[in-house]
């Protein structure tokens, strides 16, 4: 199929599924999109494509800056804001010939698990047999729905505690979070700097890998980008590893939480059984501090958010109109109170408290200690030593596994009406299986495993590998992808 025909199909699907509200900003001129795709078709016919993603339509989450479209972060605070520069990942996509295709909807500032907290309306997931709308996941729910409904070839999202993998699991697509620092964050509106990672949502692992290869690399404009010397150490560590046909797969009992739905637990067991039948090895491992990861995550993420969102004060960002100015109140308080949603304000308050003089030792410092202990747990499980830690590090000892295999989420996509009745704590628990990889900066991917005959009959399985071992993620994902119906 020509690139133009594929693009026309995406444009048609975009019109068909407009009611699902996956996009905040749609492309302004489809003729410009089609012209760019036609040019890519010509290059392909001449045998000179720019890359494997030349001419592909890729949707961009609306907390990643672009010059042509508004970047709102799903918030009234940034309504009609247009960035003066494009994010590095967007520039790299364009250099590779890909065509940005609209800005996708999200939970406000990336804070949410079900895409119900956007100032631009809820996103609708798939409809079950009883006519109920299911959650699209969050916060990259718009990107997940856009890929699942064929409105784009792939989409960029951001993953802070599972915001790419959770929508991937709920929508039956692939969601990849790379190792922290391998992809530039320059031009990505920050939520929590030490956790935010640009991720990829795609229909299969091959597409995800093509996009990943196009956007990864060092960026001098991003202070958290892994420098070239460190990248060289990662490559050396991977090259020293002896090749093996069989994977060594770790199963951590700490991921077998009480909240796991029976179908998720059953699918997990069946996948492990099939892998054993194929000759792969399975090992029991223990990650004791997994149980404390979720608590540590919400302390650290909120603390960083309270600092990052301080600039949205009605002066630097969120400038009020003349009709909004009142002489009887403080501008800062008025604008933040009116334009930030309740979830964002709640996390700012939590973060400010955890950083206060009276609470920092009991909350923020303790959460950082748990984070370090969790990193040690993972290092002890993996056969590959952490490439950025010395060989004599206490945590680099007796690991045996190449990957960890876990469920991505405790359940399949819940009904949206049920989500709206849940408490904040219940919603936070949906991140319990994805947060550990985010706290430790490890690469992780959600793969949809088919359990029935309908596209919605999927359960997300999560693969986690050692830091920098992103190639192992793709190798294992392709094996899972080829298992077929479970």
Tab-separated table of C-alpha atoms in Angstrom:
chain	number	residue	atom	x	y	z
A	1	UNK	CA	0.000	0.000	0.000
A	2	UNK	CA	1.362	3.435	-0.919
A	3	UNK	CA	2.118	5.953	1.803
A	4	UNK	CA	-0.577	8.240	0.396
A	5	UNK	CA	-3.256	5.559	0.659
A	6	UNK	CA	-2.224	4.869	4.254
A	7	UNK	CA	-2.350	8.602	5.024
A	8	UNK	CA	-5.796	8.931	3.429
A	9	UNK	CA	-6.990	6.070	5.603
A	10	UNK	CA	-5.683	7.853	8.731
A	11	UNK	CA	-7.384	11.104	7.678
A	12	UNK	CA	-10.677	9.250	7.086
A	13	UNK	CA	-10.433	7.535	10.495
A	14	UNK	CA	-9.709	10.916	12.067
A	15	UNK	CA	-13.054	12.184	10.787
A	16	UNK	CA	-14.925	9.012	11.743
A	17	UNK	CA	-13.675	8.986	15.338
A	18	UNK	CA	-13.785	12.722	16.069
A	19	UNK	CA	-16.377	12.153	18.818
A	20	UNK	CA	-13.851	10.163	20.847
A	21	UNK	CA	-12.011	13.453	21.488
A	22	UNK	CA	-8.535	11.990	21.066
A	23	UNK	CA	-7.172	15.264	19.664
A	24	UNK	CA	-7.058	18.781	21.078
A	25	UNK	CA	-5.592	20.247	17.867
A	26	UNK	CA	-6.258	18.596	14.515
A	27	UNK	CA	-4.165	19.346	11.414
A	28	UNK	CA	-5.321	22.642	9.892
A	29	UNK	CA	-4.803	21.697	6.255
A	30	UNK	CA	-4.979	18.081	5.132
A	31	UNK	CA	-3.743	19.084	1.662
A	32	UNK	CA	-0.389	20.042	3.194
A	33	UNK	CA	-0.260	16.657	4.939
A	34	UNK	CA	-1.044	14.836	1.678
A	35	UNK	CA	1.582	16.842	-0.225
A	36	UNK	CA	4.234	15.836	2.311
A	37	UNK	CA	3.216	12.177	1.992
A	38	UNK	CA	3.275	12.371	-1.819
A	39	UNK	CA	6.837	13.703	-1.669
A	40	UNK	CA	7.784	10.743	0.545
A	41	UNK	CA	6.164	8.364	-1.980
A	42	UNK	CA	8.355	9.848	-4.703
A	43	UNK	CA	11.492	9.387	-2.574
A	44	UNK	CA	10.494	5.777	-1.843
A	45	UNK	CA	9.931	5.096	-5.559
A	46	UNK	CA	13.400	6.463	-6.304
A	47	UNK	CA	14.900	4.270	-3.584
A	48	UNK	CA	15.938	7.278	-1.494
A	49	UNK	CA	13.623	7.463	1.536
A	50	UNK	CA	14.848	9.634	4.378
A	51	UNK	CA	14.266	6.812	6.863
A	52	UNK	CA	11.937	3.929	7.668
A	53	UNK	CA	9.374	6.451	8.969
A	54	UNK	CA	9.507	8.767	5.940
A	55	UNK	CA	5.982	9.903	5.060
A	56	UNK	CA	4.365	8.416	8.166
A	57	UNK	CA	1.768	10.343	10.160
A	58	UNK	CA	2.689	10.589	13.829
A	59	UNK	CA	0.453	12.224	16.428
A	60	UNK	CA	2.063	14.306	19.182
A	61	UNK	CA	0.869	14.467	22.781
A	62	UNK	CA	-0.145	18.017	23.642
A	63	UNK	CA	2.534	18.508	26.297
A	64	UNK	CA	5.267	18.241	23.630
A	65	UNK	CA	6.005	21.584	21.984
A	66	UNK	CA	5.393	22.242	18.298
A	67	UNK	CA	5.673	25.557	16.491
A	68	UNK	CA	2.599	25.227	14.283
A	69	UNK	CA	-0.052	24.114	16.787
A	70	UNK	CA	-0.955	25.214	20.307
A	71	UNK	CA	0.605	23.357	23.236
A	72	UNK	CA	-2.013	23.380	25.986
A	73	UNK	CA	-1.088	20.422	28.219
A	74	UNK	CA	-4.841	19.874	28.506
A	75	UNK	CA	-5.058	22.925	30.792
A	76	UNK	CA	-6.913	26.235	30.714
A	77	UNK	CA	-3.676	27.767	31.984
A	78	UNK	CA	-2.061	27.295	28.551
A	79	UNK	CA	-5.101	27.851	26.376
A	80	UNK	CA	-3.970	29.277	22.991
A	81	UNK	CA	-0.284	29.050	23.994
A	82	UNK	CA	2.028	28.469	21.035
A	83	UNK	CA	5.673	27.594	21.577
A	84	UNK	CA	8.396	29.547	19.781
A	85	UNK	CA	10.320	26.320	19.160
A	86	UNK	CA	9.653	22.648	18.542
A	87	UNK	CA	10.730	19.876	20.893
A	88	UNK	CA	13.854	17.988	19.853
A	89	UNK	CA	11.842	14.790	19.328
A	90	UNK	CA	9.532	16.635	16.905
A	91	UNK	CA	12.510	18.058	15.018
A	92	UNK	CA	14.022	14.582	14.740
A	93	UNK	CA	10.762	13.146	13.419
A	94	UNK	CA	10.633	15.832	10.750
A	95	UNK	CA	14.287	15.262	9.794
A	96	UNK	CA	13.444	11.573	9.335
A	97	UNK	CA	10.582	12.531	7.002
A	98	UNK	CA	7.735	11.816	9.415
A	99	UNK	CA	4.785	14.213	9.428
A	100	UNK	CA	3.383	15.451	12.771
A	101	UNK	CA	-0.366	14.839	12.721
A	102	UNK	CA	-2.177	16.906	15.339
A	103	UNK	CA	-1.839	17.220	19.114
A	104	UNK	CA	-3.500	14.551	21.241
A	105	UNK	CA	-5.623	15.048	24.341
A	106	UNK	CA	-4.328	14.211	27.827
A	107	UNK	CA	-4.957	14.536	31.533
A	108	UNK	CA	-4.050	18.071	32.608
A	109	UNK	CA	-0.258	18.440	32.725
A	110	UNK	CA	-0.001	14.643	32.483
A	111	UNK	CA	-1.534	14.083	35.923
A	112	UNK	CA	-4.046	11.256	35.688
A	113	UNK	CA	-4.601	7.615	34.801
A	114	UNK	CA	-7.853	7.651	32.794
A	115	UNK	CA	-7.868	10.817	30.623
A	116	UNK	CA	-10.824	12.244	32.529
A	117	UNK	CA	-8.979	15.336	33.787
A	118	UNK	CA	-8.455	17.354	30.600
A	119	UNK	CA	-9.890	20.860	30.378
A	120	UNK	CA	-10.846	19.967	26.798
A	121	UNK	CA	-13.176	17.104	27.689
A	122	UNK	CA	-12.888	13.396	28.441
A	123	UNK	CA	-11.475	10.942	25.923
A	124	UNK	CA	-13.642	7.925	25.110
A	125	UNK	CA	-12.094	4.472	25.024
A	126	UNK	CA	-13.624	1.478	23.292
A	127	UNK	CA	-17.274	0.522	23.741
A	128	UNK	CA	-17.990	-2.881	25.266
A	129	UNK	CA	-20.749	-5.287	24.216
A	130	UNK	CA	-23.170	-3.725	26.710
A	131	UNK	CA	-22.645	-0.275	25.205
A	132	UNK	CA	-20.546	1.025	28.108
A	133	UNK	CA	-17.559	3.270	27.350
A	134	UNK	CA	-14.266	2.004	28.713
A	135	UNK	CA	-11.362	4.044	30.036
A	136	UNK	CA	-8.697	4.932	27.449
A	137	UNK	CA	-6.055	5.092	30.173
A	138	UNK	CA	-3.929	8.107	30.924
A	139	UNK	CA	-2.365	10.422	30.820
A	140	UNK	CA	-1.483	9.712	27.158
A	141	UNK	CA	-5.015	8.482	26.480
A	142	UNK	CA	-5.406	10.569	23.332
A	143	UNK	CA	-2.291	9.055	21.787
A	144	UNK	CA	-3.455	5.544	22.713
A	145	UNK	CA	-6.907	6.039	21.174
A	146	UNK	CA	-5.433	7.689	18.062
A	147	UNK	CA	-3.246	4.639	17.384
A	148	UNK	CA	-5.936	2.094	18.280
A	149	UNK	CA	-8.463	3.704	15.899
A	150	UNK	CA	-5.985	4.090	13.030
A	151	UNK	CA	-5.959	7.894	13.093
A	152	UNK	CA	-2.171	7.885	12.802
A	153	UNK	CA	0.673	5.466	12.109
A	154	UNK	CA	2.147	5.967	15.606
A	155	UNK	CA	2.030	8.561	18.382
A	156	UNK	CA	4.337	10.148	20.913
A	157	UNK	CA	3.351	10.279	24.556
A	158	UNK	CA	5.106	10.960	27.835
A	159	UNK	CA	5.542	8.445	30.614
A	160	UNK	CA	6.059	9.648	34.189
A	161	UNK	CA	4.648	6.710	36.140
A	162	UNK	CA	3.058	4.624	33.389
A	163	UNK	CA	1.317	7.225	31.224
A	164	UNK	CA	2.310	5.471	27.978
A	165	UNK	CA	2.071	1.846	29.091
A	166	UNK	CA	-1.314	2.153	30.819
A	167	UNK	CA	-3.130	3.581	27.745
A	168	UNK	CA	-1.358	0.993	25.604
A	169	UNK	CA	-2.700	-1.789	27.805
A	170	UNK	CA	-6.263	-0.443	27.861
A	171	UNK	CA	-6.369	0.214	24.095
A	172	UNK	CA	-4.658	-2.964	22.915
A	173	UNK	CA	-1.576	-1.321	21.381
A	174	UNK	CA	2.159	-1.315	22.064
A	175	UNK	CA	3.499	1.255	24.538
A	176	UNK	CA	7.252	1.750	25.011
A	177	UNK	CA	9.055	3.733	27.711
A	178	UNK	CA	12.796	3.888	26.934
A	179	UNK	CA	15.597	4.044	29.468
A	180	UNK	CA	15.634	7.442	31.159
A	181	UNK	CA	17.880	9.926	29.353
A	182	UNK	CA	18.128	8.141	25.995
A	183	UNK	CA	15.498	10.397	24.373
A	184	UNK	CA	15.631	14.175	24.692
A	185	UNK	CA	13.136	15.954	26.943
A	186	UNK	CA	13.925	19.381	25.465
A	187	UNK	CA	10.602	20.954	24.549
A	188	UNK	CA	8.566	18.596	26.728
A	189	UNK	CA	6.547	20.489	29.339
A	190	UNK	CA	7.867	19.171	32.641
A	191	UNK	CA	5.761	17.416	35.249
A	192	UNK	CA	8.468	15.559	37.214
A	193	UNK	CA	11.952	15.997	35.755
A	194	UNK	CA	13.535	12.858	37.198
A	195	UNK	CA	10.661	10.686	35.955
A	196	UNK	CA	9.379	12.184	32.674
A	197	UNK	CA	10.291	10.168	29.585
A	198	UNK	CA	9.083	10.548	26.012
A	199	UNK	CA	7.426	7.275	25.005
A	200	UNK	CA	5.964	5.714	21.878
A	201	UNK	CA	2.555	4.190	21.184
A	202	UNK	CA	2.329	2.029	18.074
A	203	UNK	CA	0.286	-0.801	16.545
A	204	UNK	CA	3.213	-3.243	16.813
A	205	UNK	CA	6.788	-3.496	18.063
A	206	UNK	CA	8.324	-2.976	14.617
A	207	UNK	CA	6.700	0.429	14.264
A	208	UNK	CA	7.677	1.367	17.827
A	209	UNK	CA	11.291	0.440	17.125
A	210	UNK	CA	11.379	2.475	13.898
A	211	UNK	CA	10.153	5.574	15.736
A	212	UNK	CA	12.531	4.949	18.643
A	213	UNK	CA	15.548	4.733	16.327
A	214	UNK	CA	14.538	8.041	14.722
A	215	UNK	CA	14.225	10.072	17.926
A	216	UNK	CA	16.851	8.674	20.284
A	217	UNK	CA	20.265	10.274	20.747
A	218	UNK	CA	22.146	12.832	22.804
A	219	UNK	CA	20.815	16.394	22.960
A	220	UNK	CA	22.983	19.170	24.379
A	221	UNK	CA	19.855	21.264	25.017
A	222	UNK	CA	18.552	18.724	27.545
A	223	UNK	CA	20.520	18.588	30.828
A	224	UNK	CA	19.030	15.150	31.591
A	225	UNK	CA	20.107	13.673	28.238
A	226	UNK	CA	22.609	10.851	28.710
A	227	UNK	CA	26.014	12.139	27.459
A	228	UNK	CA	27.965	10.426	24.715
A	229	UNK	CA	30.538	8.960	27.110
A	230	UNK	CA	27.812	7.275	29.151
A	231	UNK	CA	26.092	6.021	25.979
A	232	UNK	CA	29.404	4.465	24.939
A	233	UNK	CA	29.581	2.624	28.279
A	234	UNK	CA	26.078	1.283	27.715
A	235	UNK	CA	27.003	0.032	24.225
A	236	UNK	CA	30.179	-1.622	25.537
A	237	UNK	CA	28.215	-3.441	28.241
A	238	UNK	CA	25.726	-4.759	25.672
A	239	UNK	CA	28.486	-5.890	23.297
A	240	UNK	CA	30.248	-7.870	26.044
A	241	UNK	CA	27.156	-9.961	26.709
A	242	UNK	CA	27.311	-13.461	25.257
A	243	UNK	CA	24.474	-14.113	22.786
A	244	UNK	CA	21.874	-16.683	23.850
A	245	UNK	CA	18.904	-18.085	21.962
A	246	UNK	CA	16.780	-18.614	25.067
A	247	UNK	CA	15.608	-15.746	27.216
A	248	UNK	CA	16.002	-15.855	30.983
A	249	UNK	CA	12.717	-14.471	32.288
A	250	UNK	CA	12.131	-13.277	35.833
A	251	UNK	CA	8.784	-13.513	37.618
A	252	UNK	CA	8.565	-11.365	40.751
A	253	UNK	CA	5.834	-12.432	43.173
A	254	UNK	CA	5.522	-8.828	44.370
A	255	UNK	CA	3.727	-8.045	41.095
A	256	UNK	CA	1.072	-10.638	41.927
A	257	UNK	CA	-1.011	-8.175	43.895
A	258	UNK	CA	-4.420	-8.932	45.371
A	259	UNK	CA	-6.101	-6.488	42.969
A	260	UNK	CA	-5.161	-8.527	39.868
A	261	UNK	CA	-8.266	-9.524	37.941
A	262	UNK	CA	-8.577	-13.288	37.283
A	263	UNK	CA	-8.265	-12.809	33.514
A	264	UNK	CA	-5.040	-10.839	33.970
A	265	UNK	CA	-3.564	-13.443	36.313
A	266	UNK	CA	-4.623	-16.266	33.977
A	267	UNK	CA	-3.158	-14.553	30.908
A	268	UNK	CA	0.123	-13.946	32.746
A	269	UNK	CA	0.349	-17.648	33.653
A	270	UNK	CA	-0.505	-18.770	30.102
A	271	UNK	CA	2.144	-16.492	28.582
A	272	UNK	CA	4.764	-17.882	30.963
A	273	UNK	CA	3.682	-21.421	30.067
A	274	UNK	CA	4.013	-20.770	26.347
A	275	UNK	CA	7.450	-19.244	26.805
A	276	UNK	CA	8.565	-22.314	28.770
A	277	UNK	CA	7.273	-24.555	25.963
A	278	UNK	CA	9.426	-22.575	23.501
A	279	UNK	CA	12.567	-23.335	25.512
A	280	UNK	CA	12.961	-20.084	27.418
A	281	UNK	CA	13.974	-20.215	31.081
A	282	UNK	CA	11.860	-18.808	33.912
A	283	UNK	CA	13.185	-17.815	37.341
A	284	UNK	CA	11.511	-16.606	40.512
A	285	UNK	CA	12.984	-13.300	41.690
A	286	UNK	CA	12.193	-11.038	44.613
A	287	UNK	CA	11.890	-7.248	44.567
A	288	UNK	CA	10.938	-6.434	48.179
A	289	UNK	CA	10.654	-2.661	47.795
A	290	UNK	CA	8.087	-2.893	44.987
A	291	UNK	CA	5.448	-2.701	47.724
A	292	UNK	CA	6.595	0.787	48.695
A	293	UNK	CA	7.180	2.099	45.168
A	294	UNK	CA	3.741	3.630	44.640
A	295	UNK	CA	3.890	5.682	47.846
A	296	UNK	CA	7.396	6.890	47.050
A	297	UNK	CA	6.382	7.783	43.507
A	298	UNK	CA	3.487	10.025	44.495
A	299	UNK	CA	5.632	11.881	47.032
A	300	UNK	CA	8.470	12.483	44.566
A	301	UNK	CA	6.307	13.276	41.544
A	302	UNK	CA	4.187	15.737	43.500
A	303	UNK	CA	7.269	17.424	44.970
A	304	UNK	CA	8.799	17.950	41.540
A	305	UNK	CA	5.469	19.085	40.111
A	306	UNK	CA	5.040	21.733	42.804
A	307	UNK	CA	8.340	23.242	41.690
A	308	UNK	CA	7.819	22.869	37.934
A	309	UNK	CA	4.325	24.364	37.951
A	310	UNK	CA	5.297	27.447	39.968
A	311	UNK	CA	5.876	29.365	36.734
A	312	UNK	CA	2.179	29.193	35.827
A	313	UNK	CA	1.405	32.333	37.794
A	314	UNK	CA	-0.544	34.626	35.476
A	315	UNK	CA	2.606	36.608	34.676
A	316	UNK	CA	5.020	34.326	32.860
A	317	UNK	CA	2.294	31.975	31.627
A	318	UNK	CA	-1.490	32.178	31.766
A	319	UNK	CA	-1.729	35.921	31.258
A	320	UNK	CA	-5.234	37.100	32.229
A	321	UNK	CA	-7.482	39.140	29.999
A	322	UNK	CA	-8.575	42.589	31.142
A	323	UNK	CA	-11.968	41.214	32.159
A	324	UNK	CA	-10.273	38.669	34.452
A	325	UNK	CA	-8.194	41.212	36.368
A	326	UNK	CA	-9.639	42.090	39.770
A	327	UNK	CA	-8.277	44.615	42.206
A	328	UNK	CA	-9.597	42.786	45.268
A	329	UNK	CA	-7.348	39.714	45.008
A	330	UNK	CA	-3.766	38.638	44.345
A	331	UNK	CA	-3.232	37.930	40.650
A	332	UNK	CA	-1.165	34.782	41.314
A	333	UNK	CA	-3.831	33.249	43.557
A	334	UNK	CA	-6.695	34.203	41.256
A	335	UNK	CA	-5.210	32.781	38.051
A	336	UNK	CA	-3.935	29.545	39.598
A	337	UNK	CA	-7.189	29.029	41.442
A	338	UNK	CA	-9.343	29.513	38.362
A	339	UNK	CA	-7.251	27.918	35.629
A	340	UNK	CA	-5.699	24.851	37.248
A	341	UNK	CA	-7.842	21.762	37.756
A	342	UNK	CA	-8.463	20.122	41.145
A	343	UNK	CA	-6.059	17.202	40.551
A	344	UNK	CA	-3.216	19.541	39.612
A	345	UNK	CA	-3.874	21.793	42.595
A	346	UNK	CA	-4.026	18.779	44.893
A	347	UNK	CA	-0.651	17.497	43.748
A	348	UNK	CA	0.911	20.959	44.065
A	349	UNK	CA	-0.298	21.126	47.665
A	350	UNK	CA	0.966	17.614	48.410
A	351	UNK	CA	4.348	18.393	46.850
A	352	UNK	CA	4.694	21.698	48.659
A	353	UNK	CA	3.959	20.015	51.963
A	354	UNK	CA	6.393	17.135	51.384
A	355	UNK	CA	9.162	19.680	50.695
A	356	UNK	CA	8.378	21.814	53.739
A	357	UNK	CA	10.854	22.007	56.619
A	358	UNK	CA	8.583	20.026	58.916
A	359	UNK	CA	7.886	17.184	56.474
A	360	UNK	CA	10.851	16.814	54.135
A	361	UNK	CA	12.697	14.265	56.298
A	362	UNK	CA	9.660	12.039	56.793
A	363	UNK	CA	8.404	12.158	53.203
A	364	UNK	CA	10.734	13.391	50.451
A	365	UNK	CA	13.988	12.032	51.890
A	366	UNK	CA	12.388	8.700	52.794
A	367	UNK	CA	10.923	8.402	49.301
A	368	UNK	CA	14.376	8.961	47.792
A	369	UNK	CA	15.782	6.221	50.008
A	370	UNK	CA	13.069	3.813	48.847
A	371	UNK	CA	13.902	4.749	45.265
A	372	UNK	CA	17.565	3.822	45.788
A	373	UNK	CA	16.671	0.535	47.493
A	374	UNK	CA	14.299	-0.309	44.636
A	375	UNK	CA	17.106	0.338	42.137
A	376	UNK	CA	19.266	-2.103	44.091
A	377	UNK	CA	16.493	-4.721	43.990
A	378	UNK	CA	16.307	-4.550	40.201
A	379	UNK	CA	20.093	-4.602	39.794
A	380	UNK	CA	20.289	-7.779	41.861
A	381	UNK	CA	17.722	-9.448	39.594
A	382	UNK	CA	19.284	-8.716	36.194
A	383	UNK	CA	22.196	-10.697	34.785
A	384	UNK	CA	23.470	-7.589	32.995
A	385	UNK	CA	25.215	-5.254	35.406
A	386	UNK	CA	24.011	-1.673	35.452
A	387	UNK	CA	26.334	-0.056	32.876
A	388	UNK	CA	26.575	3.262	34.726
A	389	UNK	CA	27.547	1.770	38.083
A	390	UNK	CA	30.942	0.394	39.013
A	391	UNK	CA	31.581	-3.381	38.955
A	392	UNK	CA	32.108	-3.353	42.717
A	393	UNK	CA	28.704	-1.816	43.418
A	394	UNK	CA	26.830	-3.723	46.109
A	395	UNK	CA	23.762	-4.092	43.870
A	396	UNK	CA	25.715	-5.522	40.913
A	397	UNK	CA	25.959	-9.072	42.199
A	398	UNK	CA	24.082	-12.290	41.576
A	399	UNK	CA	21.367	-11.540	39.003
A	400	UNK	CA	20.334	-14.193	36.484
A	401	UNK	CA	17.506	-12.807	34.309
A	402	UNK	CA	17.420	-10.851	31.044
A	403	UNK	CA	13.924	-9.443	31.511
A	404	UNK	CA	11.101	-9.292	34.006
A	405	UNK	CA	7.612	-10.210	32.819
A	406	UNK	CA	4.640	-8.682	34.649
A	407	UNK	CA	1.090	-7.542	33.912
A	408	UNK	CA	0.903	-3.904	32.834
A	409	UNK	CA	-2.277	-3.093	34.744
A	410	UNK	CA	-4.287	-4.894	37.443
A	411	UNK	CA	-7.312	-5.164	35.138
A	412	UNK	CA	-8.550	-4.604	31.631
A	413	UNK	CA	-9.917	-1.137	30.859
A	414	UNK	CA	-12.528	-0.253	33.517
A	415	UNK	CA	-15.816	1.415	32.633
A	416	UNK	CA	-15.615	5.211	32.646
A	417	UNK	CA	-18.712	5.502	34.823
A	418	UNK	CA	-16.994	3.254	37.377
A	419	UNK	CA	-13.801	5.364	37.234
A	420	UNK	CA	-15.789	8.516	37.969
A	421	UNK	CA	-17.026	6.939	41.215
A	422	UNK	CA	-13.582	5.812	42.421
A	423	UNK	CA	-11.569	7.613	45.071
A	424	UNK	CA	-8.204	9.154	44.194
A	425	UNK	CA	-6.407	6.362	46.067
A	426	UNK	CA	-8.228	3.686	44.061
A	427	UNK	CA	-7.227	5.425	40.819
A	428	UNK	CA	-3.610	5.755	41.961
A	429	UNK	CA	-3.479	1.964	42.433
A	430	UNK	CA	-3.876	1.526	38.666
A	431	UNK	CA	-0.258	2.722	38.366
A	432	UNK	CA	1.090	0.220	40.894
A	433	UNK	CA	2.602	-2.136	38.277
A	434	UNK	CA	4.098	0.550	36.025
A	435	UNK	CA	5.565	2.926	38.617
A	436	UNK	CA	8.595	0.756	39.623
A	437	UNK	CA	10.202	0.965	36.156
A	438	UNK	CA	9.653	4.738	36.130
A	439	UNK	CA	11.228	5.271	39.561
A	440	UNK	CA	14.312	3.324	38.503
A	441	UNK	CA	14.600	4.730	34.960
A	442	UNK	CA	14.432	1.258	33.392
A	443	UNK	CA	13.100	0.544	29.892
A	444	UNK	CA	9.654	-1.056	29.817
A	445	UNK	CA	7.072	-1.979	27.214
A	446	UNK	CA	3.436	-3.037	27.296
A	447	UNK	CA	2.480	-5.703	24.744
A	448	UNK	CA	-1.191	-6.539	24.050
A	449	UNK	CA	-1.890	-10.264	24.404
A	450	UNK	CA	-5.017	-11.413	22.571
A	451	UNK	CA	-7.489	-13.346	24.727
A	452	UNK	CA	-10.504	-13.426	22.386
A	453	UNK	CA	-11.829	-12.694	18.940
A	454	UNK	CA	-12.520	-8.958	19.362
A	455	UNK	CA	-9.831	-6.234	19.108
A	456	UNK	CA	-10.742	-5.203	22.657
A	457	UNK	CA	-10.078	-8.715	24.010
A	458	UNK	CA	-6.512	-8.013	25.090
A	459	UNK	CA	-4.494	-7.987	28.296
A	460	UNK	CA	-1.316	-5.921	28.522
A	461	UNK	CA	1.882	-7.732	29.514
A	462	UNK	CA	4.847	-5.635	30.613
A	463	UNK	CA	8.494	-6.338	29.853
A	464	UNK	CA	11.185	-4.642	31.961
A	465	UNK	CA	14.944	-4.825	31.276
A	466	UNK	CA	18.158	-3.496	32.784
A	467	UNK	CA	19.017	0.162	32.248
A	468	UNK	CA	20.203	0.742	28.680
A	469	UNK	CA	19.124	-2.708	27.527
A	470	UNK	CA	16.393	-1.354	25.268
A	471	UNK	CA	17.363	-3.798	22.454
A	472	UNK	CA	16.442	-6.675	24.791
A	473	UNK	CA	13.011	-5.115	25.279
A	474	UNK	CA	12.360	-5.205	21.528
A	475	UNK	CA	13.705	-8.747	21.178
A	476	UNK	CA	11.466	-10.057	23.961
A	477	UNK	CA	8.479	-8.041	22.736
A	478	UNK	CA	8.679	-9.594	19.286
A	479	UNK	CA	8.674	-13.059	20.878
A	480	UNK	CA	5.537	-12.212	22.855
A	481	UNK	CA	3.943	-10.634	19.810
A	482	UNK	CA	4.407	-13.874	17.869
A	483	UNK	CA	2.653	-15.990	20.513
A	484	UNK	CA	-0.728	-15.160	18.964
A	485	UNK	CA	-3.968	-15.748	20.827
A	486	UNK	CA	-3.478	-16.808	24.448
